[in-house]
Short mmCIF file of C-alpha atoms in Angstrom, two decimals:
data_model
loop_
_atom_site.label_atom_id
_atom_site.label_comp_id
_atom_site.label_asym_id
_atom_site.label_seq_id
_atom_site.Cartn_x
_atom_site.Cartn_y
_atom_site.Cartn_z
CA MET A 291 -0.03 0.24 -0.34
CA SER A 292 1.57 3.45 -0.80
CA ALA A 293 1.76 5.98 1.92
CA HIS A 294 -0.58 8.44 -0.53
CA SER A 295 -3.56 5.50 -0.04
CA GLN A 296 -3.14 5.28 3.69
CA PRO A 297 -4.51 8.34 5.03
CA HIS A 298 -7.72 8.01 2.88
CA ASP A 299 -7.76 4.19 4.09
CA LYS A 300 -8.02 5.37 7.27
CA ASP A 301 -10.66 8.42 6.42
CA LYS A 302 -12.70 5.90 4.86
CA GLN A 303 -13.07 3.33 7.89
CA ASP A 304 -13.53 6.74 9.66
CA LEU A 305 -16.39 7.06 7.78
CA HIS A 306 -17.46 3.37 7.83
CA LYS A 307 -18.07 3.51 11.48
CA PHE A 308 -20.80 6.09 11.18
CA GLY A 309 -22.70 3.92 8.72
CA TYR A 310 -21.67 5.42 5.32
CA ALA A 311 -19.65 4.36 2.43
CA GLN A 312 -17.21 6.39 0.84
CA GLU A 313 -19.69 7.97 -2.34
CA LEU A 314 -17.78 11.60 -2.62
CA LEU A 315 -14.89 11.88 -4.16
CA ARG A 316 -12.09 12.51 -0.90
CA SER A 317 -9.27 14.72 -2.45
CA MET A 318 -9.60 18.63 -0.49
CA GLY A 319 -7.36 19.28 1.40
CA GLY A 320 -6.69 21.45 4.61
CA PHE A 321 -6.06 24.60 2.74
CA SER A 322 -9.35 24.01 0.33
CA ASN A 323 -11.37 22.85 3.60
CA PHE A 324 -10.77 26.48 5.16
CA ALA A 325 -10.93 28.07 1.57
CA ILE A 326 -14.47 27.14 1.54
CA SER A 327 -15.34 28.50 4.63
CA PHE A 328 -13.57 31.51 4.36
CA SER A 329 -14.70 32.14 0.69
CA ILE A 330 -18.99 31.52 1.97
CA ILE A 331 -18.32 33.90 5.34
CA SER A 332 -16.53 36.28 2.27
CA ILE A 333 -15.95 39.76 3.88
CA LEU A 334 -16.14 41.14 0.55
CA THR A 335 -20.02 40.19 0.22
CA GLY A 336 -21.36 40.43 3.78
CA ALA A 337 -19.60 43.59 5.28
CA VAL A 338 -19.97 45.18 1.64
CA SER A 339 -23.53 44.19 0.99
CA LEU A 340 -24.90 45.15 4.08
CA TYR A 341 -22.61 48.19 4.31
CA GLY A 342 -25.39 50.32 3.69
CA HIS A 343 -27.17 48.73 6.24
CA GLY A 344 -24.64 49.19 9.03
CA LEU A 345 -23.86 52.62 8.49
CA LEU A 346 -27.49 53.63 7.85
CA TYR A 347 -28.25 52.35 11.82
CA GLY A 348 -24.97 52.54 13.91
CA GLY A 349 -22.86 54.98 11.89
CA PRO A 350 -19.14 54.41 11.57
CA GLY A 351 -19.33 52.96 15.44
CA MET A 352 -20.85 50.06 13.85
CA MET A 353 -17.72 49.28 11.84
CA GLY A 354 -15.47 49.82 14.54
CA PHE A 355 -17.69 48.77 17.58
CA GLY A 356 -19.56 46.10 16.01
CA TRP A 357 -17.70 44.12 13.42
CA PRO A 358 -15.37 43.09 16.60
CA LEU A 359 -18.23 42.68 19.14
CA VAL A 360 -20.19 40.32 16.55
CA ALA A 361 -16.70 38.64 15.66
CA LEU A 362 -15.67 37.85 19.08
CA PHE A 363 -18.79 35.56 19.83
CA VAL A 364 -18.93 34.20 16.46
CA MET A 365 -15.21 32.64 17.30
CA ILE A 366 -17.31 31.43 20.48
CA VAL A 367 -19.76 29.65 18.33
CA ALA A 368 -17.35 28.36 15.76
CA ALA A 369 -15.35 26.86 18.61
CA PRO A 370 -17.69 24.10 19.73
CA MET A 371 -18.61 23.47 16.44
CA ALA A 372 -15.46 22.68 15.08
CA GLU A 373 -15.36 20.22 18.44
CA LEU A 374 -18.13 18.19 17.02
CA ALA A 375 -16.98 18.17 13.92
CA SER A 376 -13.70 16.34 15.17
CA ALA A 377 -15.95 13.70 17.14
CA ILE A 378 -18.62 13.30 14.22
CA PRO A 379 -16.50 13.62 10.77
CA THR A 380 -19.90 13.21 8.97
CA ALA A 381 -21.29 15.54 5.65
CA GLY A 382 -24.50 15.52 7.34
CA ALA A 383 -22.56 17.68 10.14
CA LEU A 384 -25.21 19.62 12.47
CA TYR A 385 -28.12 17.27 11.65
CA HIS A 386 -26.04 14.24 12.15
CA TRP A 387 -24.27 15.79 15.90
CA ALA A 388 -27.59 16.38 16.98
CA ALA A 389 -29.29 12.72 16.06
CA ILE A 390 -26.75 10.89 17.42
CA LEU A 391 -26.35 13.37 20.60
CA LYS A 392 -30.41 13.03 21.73
CA ASN A 393 -32.52 11.25 18.89
CA LYS A 394 -33.55 11.21 15.35
CA ARG A 395 -36.28 13.56 15.71
CA TRP A 396 -33.83 16.14 17.12
CA GLY A 397 -31.82 15.73 14.41
CA TRP A 398 -34.57 15.75 11.72
CA TYR A 399 -35.69 19.42 12.90
CA THR A 400 -31.70 20.30 12.61
CA ALA A 401 -31.24 19.56 9.53
CA TRP A 402 -34.51 21.38 8.62
CA ILE A 403 -33.47 24.60 10.07
CA ASN A 404 -29.92 24.59 8.78
CA LEU A 405 -31.95 24.35 5.53
CA ILE A 406 -34.01 27.12 5.83
CA GLY A 407 -30.80 29.26 6.75
CA GLN A 408 -29.05 27.56 3.67
CA ILE A 409 -31.56 28.59 1.56
CA GLY A 410 -31.28 31.89 2.63
CA ILE A 411 -27.52 32.55 2.98
CA VAL A 412 -27.70 31.57 -1.17
CA ALA A 413 -30.29 33.83 -2.42
CA GLY A 414 -28.18 36.08 0.43
CA ILE A 415 -24.78 36.06 -1.41
CA ASP A 416 -26.02 36.08 -4.96
CA TYR A 417 -28.36 38.51 -4.51
CA SER A 418 -25.91 40.43 -3.57
CA VAL A 419 -23.73 39.70 -6.41
CA ALA A 420 -26.38 40.82 -8.50
CA LEU A 421 -27.12 44.32 -6.72
CA PHE A 422 -23.18 45.03 -7.45
CA ALA A 423 -23.09 43.20 -10.72
CA ASP A 424 -26.31 44.39 -12.39
CA PRO A 425 -25.51 48.43 -11.86
CA LEU A 426 -21.78 48.08 -13.37
CA ILE A 427 -23.49 45.96 -16.70
CA ALA A 428 -26.22 48.97 -16.68
CA ASP A 429 -23.29 51.05 -16.87
CA VAL A 430 -21.81 49.18 -19.75
CA PHE A 431 -24.58 48.04 -21.94
CA GLY A 432 -26.90 51.63 -21.19
CA TYR A 433 -30.12 50.21 -19.58
CA THR A 434 -31.12 51.14 -16.31
CA SER A 435 -30.97 48.84 -13.12
CA THR A 436 -34.37 47.65 -11.72
CA GLU A 437 -35.39 45.33 -9.64
CA THR A 438 -36.60 43.08 -12.45
CA THR A 439 -32.91 43.59 -14.16
CA ILE A 440 -31.20 42.42 -10.51
CA LEU A 441 -33.65 39.46 -10.40
CA ILE A 442 -32.59 38.22 -13.94
CA THR A 443 -28.73 39.02 -13.09
CA PHE A 444 -29.29 36.88 -9.80
CA ALA A 445 -30.81 34.04 -11.78
CA VAL A 446 -27.83 34.21 -14.15
CA ILE A 447 -25.88 34.16 -11.83
CA LEU A 448 -27.33 30.82 -9.50
CA LEU A 449 -27.09 29.20 -13.18
CA SER A 450 -23.44 29.67 -13.28
CA HIS A 451 -22.45 28.30 -10.10
CA GLY A 452 -25.10 25.19 -10.53
CA ILE A 453 -22.67 24.53 -13.52
CA PHE A 454 -19.60 24.51 -11.96
CA ASN A 455 -20.44 22.59 -8.80
CA HIS A 456 -22.09 20.05 -11.63
CA ILE A 457 -18.78 19.79 -13.27
CA GLY A 458 -17.63 18.77 -9.96
CA ILE A 459 -15.62 19.34 -7.03
CA ARG A 460 -11.65 19.06 -8.23
CA ILE A 461 -12.48 22.65 -9.96
CA VAL A 462 -14.77 23.38 -7.15
CA SER A 463 -11.89 23.09 -5.09
CA ARG A 464 -9.51 24.58 -6.73
CA LEU A 465 -11.73 28.19 -7.36
CA ASN A 466 -12.11 27.77 -3.86
CA ASP A 467 -8.42 27.65 -3.03
CA PHE A 468 -8.34 31.01 -5.57
CA SER A 469 -10.84 32.45 -3.94
CA ALA A 470 -9.63 32.51 -0.48
CA TRP A 471 -6.06 34.15 -1.79
CA TYR A 472 -8.29 36.21 -4.24
CA HIS A 473 -9.99 38.02 -1.29
CA ILE A 474 -7.16 38.71 0.55
CA GLY A 475 -5.61 40.45 -2.60
CA VAL A 476 -8.83 42.13 -3.59
CA VAL A 477 -8.97 43.49 0.52
CA LEU A 478 -5.09 44.33 0.31
CA VAL A 479 -5.69 46.37 -2.94
CA LEU A 480 -8.42 48.07 -1.59
CA VAL A 481 -6.70 48.82 1.57
CA PHE A 482 -4.00 50.22 -0.13
CA SER A 483 -5.85 52.03 -2.92
CA LEU A 484 -7.89 54.04 0.03
CA ALA A 485 -4.83 54.94 2.18
CA PHE A 486 -3.23 56.58 -0.43
CA PHE A 487 -5.49 57.68 -3.40
CA THR A 488 -8.26 58.59 -1.56
CA LYS A 489 -9.55 62.56 -2.50
CA GLY A 490 -9.00 64.68 0.30
CA GLY A 491 -7.23 61.78 2.41
CA LEU A 492 -8.75 59.71 5.19
CA ASN A 493 -10.66 60.20 8.38
CA ALA A 494 -9.00 60.72 11.42
CA VAL A 495 -9.00 56.79 13.29
CA ASP A 496 -11.20 58.64 16.30
CA TYR A 497 -14.07 58.90 13.45
CA LEU A 498 -13.97 55.08 13.13
CA TYR A 499 -15.35 54.80 16.96
CA GLN A 500 -17.95 57.92 16.66
CA VAL A 501 -20.90 56.44 18.11
CA GLY A 502 -24.44 58.22 19.08
CA ASP A 503 -25.47 59.52 15.98
CA THR A 504 -27.83 57.19 13.47
CA TYR A 505 -29.39 58.05 10.48
CA SER A 506 -32.54 55.65 10.97
CA ASP A 507 -35.43 56.94 12.92
CA LYS A 508 -34.63 54.47 16.01
CA PRO A 509 -32.80 55.65 19.37
CA TYR A 510 -29.18 54.97 18.69
CA MET A 511 -28.92 51.68 20.94
CA PHE A 512 -31.65 50.22 20.03
CA ALA A 513 -30.57 50.97 16.28
CA PHE A 514 -27.22 49.51 16.87
CA LEU A 515 -28.63 46.51 17.67
CA ILE A 516 -30.23 45.99 14.41
CA GLY A 517 -27.28 47.44 12.56
CA LEU A 518 -25.06 43.94 13.76
CA LEU A 519 -26.99 42.39 10.82
CA GLN A 520 -23.82 43.81 8.97
CA ALA A 521 -21.55 41.83 10.63
CA GLN A 522 -23.61 38.79 12.16
CA TRP A 523 -24.58 37.89 8.25
CA THR A 524 -21.08 37.79 7.02
CA PHE A 525 -20.15 35.36 9.74
CA THR A 526 -22.59 32.57 8.52
CA GLY A 527 -22.05 29.31 6.83
CA PHE A 528 -18.80 28.28 8.01
CA ASP A 529 -20.27 25.02 8.82
CA ALA A 530 -19.31 24.43 5.15
CA SER A 531 -16.21 22.87 6.30
CA ALA A 532 -18.04 20.23 8.17
CA HIS A 533 -20.46 19.66 5.22
CA THR A 534 -17.73 19.20 3.16
CA ILE A 535 -15.85 16.69 5.74
CA GLU A 536 -16.34 13.50 3.90
CA GLU A 537 -14.36 15.45 0.77
CA THR A 538 -11.09 16.35 3.04
CA VAL A 539 -8.27 14.18 3.92
CA ASN A 540 -7.64 13.73 7.62
CA PRO A 541 -11.26 15.52 8.14
CA ARG A 542 -11.26 15.53 12.22
CA VAL A 543 -8.35 18.21 12.36
CA ARG A 544 -8.35 19.68 9.11
CA ALA A 545 -12.40 20.54 9.21
CA SER A 546 -12.30 21.57 12.80
CA TRP A 547 -9.38 23.98 12.01
CA GLY A 548 -11.37 24.97 8.92
CA ILE A 549 -14.35 26.10 11.11
CA PHE A 550 -12.39 27.83 13.13
CA ASN A 551 -9.68 29.63 11.26
CA SER A 552 -11.98 30.57 8.55
CA VAL A 553 -13.91 32.71 11.27
CA ALA A 554 -10.81 34.21 12.70
CA TYR A 555 -9.15 35.17 9.52
CA SER A 556 -12.35 36.98 7.77
CA PHE A 557 -12.04 38.92 11.54
CA VAL A 558 -8.86 40.63 11.02
CA PHE A 559 -8.93 41.02 6.92
CA GLY A 560 -12.81 42.17 7.37
CA PHE A 561 -12.10 44.81 9.88
CA ILE A 562 -8.53 46.40 8.11
CA MET A 563 -10.89 46.76 5.50
CA LEU A 564 -13.83 48.18 7.05
CA ALA A 565 -11.87 50.57 8.91
CA PHE A 566 -10.05 52.05 5.42
CA VAL A 567 -13.20 52.12 3.82
CA THR A 568 -15.09 54.07 7.06
CA LEU A 569 -12.20 56.43 6.71
CA SER A 570 -12.79 57.10 3.66
CA ILE A 571 -15.99 58.32 4.12
CA LYS A 572 -16.79 61.33 2.49
CA ASP A 573 -20.27 62.32 3.67
CA ALA A 574 -21.84 59.48 5.67
CA GLY A 575 -25.58 60.82 5.29
CA ALA A 576 -25.27 61.14 1.57
CA ALA A 577 -24.12 57.51 1.45
CA THR A 578 -26.95 55.87 3.35
CA GLU A 579 -29.46 57.65 1.45
CA ALA A 580 -27.51 56.27 -1.49
CA ASP A 581 -29.02 52.94 -3.45
CA ASN A 582 -25.85 50.86 -2.44
CA ALA A 583 -23.44 52.90 0.05
CA PHE A 584 -20.51 50.79 -0.44
CA ILE A 585 -20.99 51.76 -3.92
CA TYR A 586 -21.20 55.35 -3.48
CA VAL A 587 -18.51 55.56 -0.83
CA ILE A 588 -15.94 53.82 -2.93
CA GLY A 589 -17.22 56.21 -5.84
CA GLN A 590 -16.59 59.57 -3.82
CA ALA A 591 -13.19 58.27 -2.55
CA LEU A 592 -11.50 56.94 -5.86
CA GLY A 593 -13.55 58.22 -8.34
CA GLY A 594 -14.71 57.32 -12.39
CA THR A 595 -12.93 54.15 -13.84
CA PHE A 596 -10.32 53.67 -10.76
CA GLY A 597 -13.04 53.41 -8.62
CA ASP A 598 -15.26 50.61 -10.98
CA VAL A 599 -11.82 48.67 -11.31
CA ILE A 600 -12.01 47.97 -7.72
CA LEU A 601 -15.95 47.46 -7.48
CA TRP A 602 -15.75 44.91 -9.98
CA LEU A 603 -12.88 43.19 -8.09
CA VAL A 604 -15.05 42.69 -4.97
CA THR A 605 -18.33 41.44 -7.61
CA ALA A 606 -16.12 38.72 -8.59
CA ALA A 607 -15.30 37.83 -5.19
CA MET A 608 -18.67 37.91 -4.28
CA TRP A 609 -19.51 35.39 -7.11
CA PHE A 610 -16.58 33.22 -5.53
CA CYS A 611 -18.56 33.41 -2.29
CA GLY A 612 -21.65 32.16 -4.13
CA LEU A 613 -20.18 29.66 -5.45
CA SER A 614 -19.06 27.86 -2.29
CA SER A 615 -22.22 28.55 -0.94
CA ILE A 616 -24.35 26.29 -3.35
CA THR A 617 -21.03 23.45 -2.66
CA SER A 618 -22.13 23.35 1.30
CA PHE A 619 -25.56 23.47 0.44
CA SER A 620 -25.94 20.65 -2.32
CA ARG A 621 -24.06 18.64 0.30
CA MET A 622 -26.25 19.09 3.25
CA MET A 623 -29.61 17.74 0.83
CA TYR A 624 -27.17 15.08 -0.10
CA ALA A 625 -26.39 14.05 2.85
CA PHE A 626 -30.43 14.66 4.55
CA SER A 627 -31.85 12.72 1.58
CA ARG A 628 -29.45 9.86 1.75
CA ASP A 629 -31.30 9.15 5.02
CA LYS A 630 -34.38 10.03 3.72
CA GLY A 631 -35.46 12.67 4.99
CA MET A 632 -36.85 15.29 2.46
CA PRO A 633 -39.39 14.42 0.04
CA PHE A 634 -38.45 12.77 -2.80
CA SER A 635 -34.98 11.80 -1.34
CA LYS A 636 -33.51 9.21 -3.32
CA GLN A 637 -33.64 12.19 -6.02
CA TRP A 638 -31.40 14.18 -4.35
CA ALA A 639 -29.31 11.55 -2.94
CA GLN A 640 -27.87 10.52 -6.60
CA ILE A 641 -24.12 11.02 -7.37
CA SER A 642 -23.57 11.57 -10.95
CA ARG A 643 -21.36 8.76 -12.01
CA LYS A 644 -19.69 10.76 -14.73
CA PHE A 645 -18.42 14.01 -12.09
CA ARG A 646 -19.22 12.52 -8.47
CA THR A 647 -20.69 15.05 -7.45
CA PRO A 648 -24.43 15.12 -6.15
CA ALA A 649 -26.25 16.53 -8.98
CA LYS A 650 -29.64 16.99 -8.50
CA ALA A 651 -29.25 18.08 -4.90
CA ILE A 652 -27.16 21.29 -6.59
CA TRP A 653 -29.68 22.23 -8.69
CA LEU A 654 -32.57 21.78 -6.21
CA ALA A 655 -29.98 24.07 -4.50
CA VAL A 656 -30.54 26.58 -7.10
CA ILE A 657 -34.15 26.39 -7.89
CA LEU A 658 -34.87 26.70 -4.13
CA SER A 659 -32.44 29.56 -3.48
CA PHE A 660 -34.19 31.62 -6.36
CA VAL A 661 -38.00 30.75 -5.59
CA LEU A 662 -37.15 32.48 -2.15
CA ALA A 663 -36.07 35.75 -3.60
CA LEU A 664 -38.95 36.01 -6.17
CA VAL A 665 -41.40 35.60 -3.59
CA ASP A 666 -40.03 38.66 -1.80
CA TYR A 667 -39.89 39.89 -5.42
CA ILE A 668 -43.58 39.42 -6.09
CA ILE A 669 -44.32 40.96 -2.53
CA LYS A 670 -42.34 44.06 -2.86
CA SER A 671 -44.78 44.47 -6.97
CA ASN A 672 -47.56 44.21 -5.10
CA ASN A 673 -46.58 46.39 -1.97
CA PRO A 674 -44.13 49.04 -3.53
CA ASP A 675 -43.98 51.45 -0.23
CA ALA A 676 -42.75 48.46 1.43
CA THR A 677 -39.50 50.01 3.69
CA TYR A 678 -37.28 46.76 3.89
CA THR A 679 -34.95 45.69 1.71
CA THR A 680 -34.82 42.56 -0.22
CA ILE A 681 -31.47 41.80 1.04
CA ALA A 682 -32.40 42.37 4.70
CA PHE A 683 -35.12 39.92 4.48
CA LEU A 684 -32.92 36.98 2.87
CA THR A 685 -30.43 37.67 5.51
CA ALA A 686 -31.98 37.87 8.31
CA VAL A 687 -33.82 34.87 7.35
CA SER A 688 -30.44 32.84 6.78
CA VAL A 689 -28.57 34.07 10.15
CA VAL A 690 -31.36 32.89 12.49
CA GLY A 691 -31.91 29.45 10.34
CA LEU A 692 -28.33 29.01 10.35
CA TYR A 693 -27.71 30.02 14.17
CA VAL A 694 -30.48 28.26 15.52
CA ALA A 695 -29.66 24.96 13.67
CA TYR A 696 -25.78 25.69 15.10
CA GLY A 697 -27.05 26.05 18.41
CA ILE A 698 -29.26 22.71 19.24
CA PRO A 699 -25.91 20.05 18.81
CA ILE A 700 -24.22 22.50 21.25
CA LEU A 701 -26.91 22.51 23.36
CA LEU A 702 -27.34 18.44 22.99
CA LYS A 703 -23.72 18.36 23.60
CA ILE A 704 -23.83 19.83 26.93
CA ILE A 705 -26.76 18.12 28.05
CA ALA A 706 -25.07 14.27 26.85
CA LYS A 707 -22.50 15.20 28.89
CA ARG A 708 -24.00 16.24 32.29
CA GLN A 709 -26.13 13.32 31.61
CA GLY A 710 -22.62 11.05 31.05
CA ARG A 711 -23.81 10.01 27.22
CA PHE A 712 -20.81 12.29 25.99
CA GLN A 713 -17.44 11.91 28.00
CA ALA A 714 -13.74 13.00 27.22
CA LYS A 715 -13.39 9.76 25.45
CA HIS A 716 -15.92 10.32 22.29
CA LEU A 717 -14.03 14.00 21.49
CA GLY A 718 -11.83 14.03 18.61
CA PRO A 719 -8.20 14.96 18.51
CA TRP A 720 -9.41 18.49 18.30
CA HIS A 721 -11.13 19.30 21.35
CA LEU A 722 -11.39 22.42 23.91
CA GLY A 723 -11.02 20.70 26.92
CA LYS A 724 -12.45 21.70 30.51
CA TYR A 725 -13.66 25.07 28.79
CA SER A 726 -15.92 23.06 26.54
CA ASP A 727 -19.11 23.72 28.42
CA ALA A 728 -18.47 27.41 29.53
CA ILE A 729 -17.89 28.31 25.90
CA GLY A 730 -20.88 26.53 24.78
CA ILE A 731 -23.18 28.30 27.08
CA LEU A 732 -21.62 31.81 25.84
CA ALA A 733 -22.12 30.53 22.07
CA LEU A 734 -25.89 29.97 23.15
CA LEU A 735 -26.91 33.07 24.87
CA TRP A 736 -25.12 34.83 21.79
CA ILE A 737 -27.41 32.53 19.44
CA LEU A 738 -30.42 33.57 21.27
CA PHE A 739 -29.63 37.13 21.57
CA ILE A 740 -28.83 37.77 17.69
CA SER A 741 -32.11 35.26 16.55
CA VAL A 742 -34.42 38.09 18.35
CA ILE A 743 -32.10 41.06 16.97
CA MET A 744 -32.59 39.66 13.94
CA VAL A 745 -36.58 39.56 13.75
CA ILE A 746 -37.22 42.79 14.98
CA PRO A 747 -38.92 45.76 12.98
CA PRO A 748 -37.98 46.97 10.52
CA ASN A 749 -37.13 43.09 9.48
CA GLU A 750 -40.49 41.78 11.18
CA ASN A 751 -41.15 40.23 7.64
CA ALA A 752 -37.73 37.40 8.14
CA GLY A 753 -39.29 36.52 11.26
CA TYR A 754 -43.01 35.66 9.76
CA ALA A 755 -41.19 33.81 7.14
CA LEU A 756 -39.39 31.89 9.78
CA ALA A 757 -42.50 31.18 11.75
CA GLY A 758 -44.06 30.23 8.46
CA MET A 759 -41.35 27.80 7.51
CA MET A 760 -41.57 26.21 11.29
CA VAL A 761 -45.54 25.33 11.44
CA LEU A 762 -44.89 23.67 7.76
CA LEU A 763 -42.25 21.91 9.31
CA VAL A 764 -44.51 21.12 12.06
CA ILE A 765 -46.55 19.81 9.89
CA MET A 766 -44.22 17.58 7.83
CA ASP A 767 -43.26 15.79 11.14
CA PHE A 768 -46.51 14.69 12.34
CA ALA A 769 -47.72 14.28 9.40
CA TYR A 770 -45.31 11.39 7.99
CA TYR A 771 -41.87 12.02 9.09
CA ARG A 772 -42.66 11.24 12.76
CA ARG A 773 -43.58 7.63 11.96
CA ASN A 774 -41.24 6.99 8.58
CA PHE A 775 -38.36 9.12 9.07
CA GLN A 776 -35.52 6.31 10.51
CA GLY A 777 -32.97 8.83 11.42
CA PRO A 778 -29.20 9.09 10.26
CA GLN A 779 -27.03 5.56 9.82
CA ALA A 780 -24.77 7.48 11.62
CA ALA A 781 -27.58 7.04 14.73
CA LEU A 782 -29.44 4.13 14.02
CA ASN A 783 -28.58 1.70 17.30
CA ASN A 784 -25.37 3.83 17.54
CA SER A 785 -24.32 5.63 20.86
CA MET A 786 -21.22 7.16 20.98
CA ASP A 787 -19.56 4.44 23.06
CA GLU A 788 -20.62 2.09 20.54
CA ILE A 789 -19.17 4.07 17.78
CA LEU A 790 -16.09 4.30 19.64
CA ARG A 791 -16.17 0.67 20.07
CA ARG A 792 -16.00 -0.32 16.42
CA GLU A 793 -13.36 2.83 15.66
CA ASN A 794 -11.04 0.75 18.04
CA ALA A 795 -11.53 -2.48 16.05
CA LEU A 796 -11.12 -1.24 13.01
CA GLU A 797 -8.10 1.34 13.58
CA ASN A 798 -5.93 0.55 16.42
CA PRO A 799 -7.15 -0.17 20.04
CA ALA A 800 -4.08 2.28 21.22
CA ALA A 801 -5.94 5.27 19.60
CA SER A 802 -8.33 6.55 22.62
CA GLY A 803 -5.95 5.46 24.97
CA PRO A 804 -4.23 8.58 27.20
CA GLY A 805 -1.21 8.62 24.94
CA GLY A 806 -2.54 9.81 22.09
CA LYS A 807 -2.04 13.16 20.18
CA SER A 808 -4.22 15.96 20.65
CA HIS A 809 -4.98 19.30 18.86
CA GLN A 810 -6.50 20.68 21.82
CA ALA A 811 -7.14 24.23 20.85
#
């Protein structure tokens, strides 16, 4: 046996003990796994597309205080998720974790809540691309950008992402690797340009920490909380490293670091970018009144052709972000359908023989994301005086859906640990040690807090949409899945102890002993 094949065989055996065959192509390295989450977080998508939202409600201080505040707590959420990915390395991720730690019904609800969030994040990301791309294309071809042309551009972008994901994980993996470096490169170009070429120079550094003034009709502290959506939505989708875990070599370590490091690096590079963009503002009030605050600020600071080139570079980064999000979404649906948790599951669990990708799940992800934006388009067409924005609606749906799904297995692990069903021996090589419970509790408190903040007026429509989806889930559960859903293979008659016993039998009996190496965070 070659040295190259040994890690793959070990990862294959690792997956077998959870009840699954190795169907997806396992070819992603550690950087590729990190890159997919880093690309979905995409500071050049979330922080940029909702820049006007943050500025409107929190002013410059939203960038100086709001971004670091949210980033800190998101790292606290990411850490226990990374710990669970190391312990239970299957593509079902959140849903498998919940089912193993509690039962199949908890797993089923976790999967569907995650899917709701995934629909929102894919729609939100690609709609962000359309919001930037359509006005730029309109300038080139001489038409007027409208809600309708933006929707058409959105559909074309989704189509391109579906095609690339269908073709195969190798090309997507290479594009994700390129995307990570591209994001860092564009941020550096943007920062350098603003630092040296901003017309009239930059504002004083204390402008970044200016608080107390809001451009909304809300009291400042309340408005500041609403503005946190900008940063909170940016830091979504890092569970992609777990959803591609069956395509990653040495996943118990690499996927866990992919989850945590994607948040940490996004925090640092995002803060640097936002600081220079905010310090280049000439008229914050005028920026909040513009159709796109970020485009307005860059245009005022750099002007003309130079500003347009920067905006095209940013738009391309957003496109890479959407590509990665379709990858993550389709893997989640593939894993859930493999366990017969969705209507017509057999279809969505099929793997393309030619490309070794979940082709039908990929196109279902594209369709569902388009439908969510289309429904909002129809609602706004019939209610032209609506004050909320489509992007705020889509992003709030994704934030609440994803973070509630993140929180469920974290909660269940704490409970299972208290009941003695999850012990130190069940941990993977990446873990938080004695700080695990304390960090998990802080993560849950933050998830509860932002889940309320994200759906209060003026974004209550997101709350209504989420409530409606939850009612539909309950109906589906009691009408069919309560009796017919068997749960993931990973959880069928499998306690953590039984899984651990099989691991020891399949691999090395000494692996769980006290002499094993540990990558403790």
